[in-house]
Coordinates of C-alpha atoms in Angstrom, one line a residue:
X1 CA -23.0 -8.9 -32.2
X2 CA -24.3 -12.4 -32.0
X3 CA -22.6 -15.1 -29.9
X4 CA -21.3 -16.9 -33.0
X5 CA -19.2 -14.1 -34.3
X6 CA -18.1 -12.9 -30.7
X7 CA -17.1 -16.5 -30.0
X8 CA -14.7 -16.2 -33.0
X9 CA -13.7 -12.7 -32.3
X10 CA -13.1 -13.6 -28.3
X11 CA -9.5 -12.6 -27.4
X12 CA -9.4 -16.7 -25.9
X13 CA -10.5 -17.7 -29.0
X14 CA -8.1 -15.6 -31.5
X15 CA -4.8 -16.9 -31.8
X16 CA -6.6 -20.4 -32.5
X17 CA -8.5 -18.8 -35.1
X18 CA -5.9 -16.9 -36.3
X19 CA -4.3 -20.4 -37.1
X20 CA -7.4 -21.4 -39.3
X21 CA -7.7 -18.0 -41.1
X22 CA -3.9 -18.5 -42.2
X23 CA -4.2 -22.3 -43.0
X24 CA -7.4 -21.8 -45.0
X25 CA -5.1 -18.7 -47.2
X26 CA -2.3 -21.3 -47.2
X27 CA -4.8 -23.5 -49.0
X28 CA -6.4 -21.1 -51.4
X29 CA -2.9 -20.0 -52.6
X30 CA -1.5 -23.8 -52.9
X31 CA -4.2 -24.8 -55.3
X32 CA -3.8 -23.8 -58.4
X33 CA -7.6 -22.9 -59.3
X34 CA -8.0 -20.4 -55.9
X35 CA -4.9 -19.2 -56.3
X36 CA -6.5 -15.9 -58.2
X37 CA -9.1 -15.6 -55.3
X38 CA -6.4 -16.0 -52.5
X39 CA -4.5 -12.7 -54.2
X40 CA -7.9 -10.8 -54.4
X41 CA -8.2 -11.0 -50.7
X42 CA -5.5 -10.6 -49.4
X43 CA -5.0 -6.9 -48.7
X44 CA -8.7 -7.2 -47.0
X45 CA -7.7 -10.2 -45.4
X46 CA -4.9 -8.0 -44.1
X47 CA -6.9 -5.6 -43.7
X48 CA -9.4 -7.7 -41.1
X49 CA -6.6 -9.3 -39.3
X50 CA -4.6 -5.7 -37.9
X51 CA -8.2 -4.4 -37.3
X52 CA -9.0 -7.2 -35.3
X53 CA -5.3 -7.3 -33.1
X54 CA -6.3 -3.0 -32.8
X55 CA -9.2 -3.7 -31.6
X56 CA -7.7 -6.1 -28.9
X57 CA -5.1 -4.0 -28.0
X58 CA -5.3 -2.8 -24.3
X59 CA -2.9 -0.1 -23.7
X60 CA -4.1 2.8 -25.9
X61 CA -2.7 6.1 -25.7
X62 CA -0.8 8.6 -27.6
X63 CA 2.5 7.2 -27.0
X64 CA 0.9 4.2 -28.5
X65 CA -1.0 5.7 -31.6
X66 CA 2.6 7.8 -32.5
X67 CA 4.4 4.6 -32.5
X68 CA 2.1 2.5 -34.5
X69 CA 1.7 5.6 -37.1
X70 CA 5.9 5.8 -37.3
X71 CA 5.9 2.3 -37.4
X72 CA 3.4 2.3 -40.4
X73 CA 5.1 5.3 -42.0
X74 CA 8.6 4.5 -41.4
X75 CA 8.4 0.7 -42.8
X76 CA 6.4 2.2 -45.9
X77 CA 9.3 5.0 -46.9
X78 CA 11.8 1.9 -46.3
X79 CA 10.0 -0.4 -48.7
X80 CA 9.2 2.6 -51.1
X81 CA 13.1 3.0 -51.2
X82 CA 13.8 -0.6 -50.7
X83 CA 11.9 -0.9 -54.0
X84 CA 13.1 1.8 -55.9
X85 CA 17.0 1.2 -55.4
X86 CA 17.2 -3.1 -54.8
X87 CA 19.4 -1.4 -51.8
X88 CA 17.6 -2.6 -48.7
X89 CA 16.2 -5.7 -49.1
X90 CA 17.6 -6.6 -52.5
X91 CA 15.8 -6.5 -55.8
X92 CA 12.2 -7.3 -55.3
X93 CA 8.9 -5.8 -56.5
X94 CA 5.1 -6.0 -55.7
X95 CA 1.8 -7.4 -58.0
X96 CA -1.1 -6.5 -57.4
X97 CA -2.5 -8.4 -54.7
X98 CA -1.8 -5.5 -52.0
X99 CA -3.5 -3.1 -53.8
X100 CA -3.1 0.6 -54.6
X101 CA 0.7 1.3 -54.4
X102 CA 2.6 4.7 -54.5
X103 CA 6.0 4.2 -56.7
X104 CA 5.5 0.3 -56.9
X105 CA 4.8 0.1 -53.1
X106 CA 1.3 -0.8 -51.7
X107 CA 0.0 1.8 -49.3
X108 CA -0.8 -1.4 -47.3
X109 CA 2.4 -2.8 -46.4
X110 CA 2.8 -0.3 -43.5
X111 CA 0.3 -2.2 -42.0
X112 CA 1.9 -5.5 -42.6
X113 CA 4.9 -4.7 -40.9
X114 CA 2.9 -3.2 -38.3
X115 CA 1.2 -6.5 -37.7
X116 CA 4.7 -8.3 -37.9
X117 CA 5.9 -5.9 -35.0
X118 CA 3.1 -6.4 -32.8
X119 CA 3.1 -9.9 -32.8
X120 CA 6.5 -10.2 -32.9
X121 CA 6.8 -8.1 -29.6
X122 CA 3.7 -9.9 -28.4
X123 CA 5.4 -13.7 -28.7
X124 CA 8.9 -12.2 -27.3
X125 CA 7.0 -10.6 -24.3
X126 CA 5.3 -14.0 -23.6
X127 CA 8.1 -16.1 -24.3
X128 CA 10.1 -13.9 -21.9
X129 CA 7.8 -11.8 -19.7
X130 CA 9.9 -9.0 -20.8
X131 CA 8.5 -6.4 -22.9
X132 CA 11.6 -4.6 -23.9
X133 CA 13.4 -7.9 -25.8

């Protein structure tokens, strides 16, 4: 890999770039003529970001892997019925900028909450040096 991308990829250097990815979305979805481009990429943009924190991720084993896959699986059949019923989260629905969806849920969003848990857990565990909060 050369130093460039390593440099941006370096676990230092990640949450600080993690910052600019989001601010440079923020942008493309605030004005009006990127807006169509911002909702092309953003299930690849998703995509990139939970390969990148995986990739990070220290403490691999199978404990690990069955969480992250129940936590995938569980959060998709809760939007899939979240989406179906209005029940859940209230009446919502997806476009198309997630991609590929199974009854009007992306395939995708498994991995967003994913990402939402990990960081989540990752800012409490920090913010407390307790990994259980």
């Amino acid at each position: 890999m050369n130093s460039h991308v390593t440099k941006l990829t370096s676990e230092r250097e990640l949450p600080m770039n993690f910052i600019r990815f989001y601010s440079v979305g923020l942008l493309l979805f605030i004005i009006p003529f990127t807006r169509e481009l911002f909702i092309s990429i953003t299930a690849l943009s998703l995509l990139l970001v939970i390969g990148i924190v995986l990739y990070y991720h220290r403490e691999w084993n199978v404990k690990t892997v069955l969480l992250f896959l129940f936590i995938v699986c569980a959060s998709f059949l809760l939007e899939m019925a979240g989406t179906a019923t209005g029940e859940i989260f209230g009446v919502y629905f997806y476009e198309r900028g997630l991609g590929f969806k199974i009854n009007g849920t992306p395939l995708i969003i498994g991995l967003n909450w994913l990402f939402l848990v990990y960081a989540s857990h990752d800012i409490a565990n920090r913010i407390s040096g307790n990994a259980f909060i």
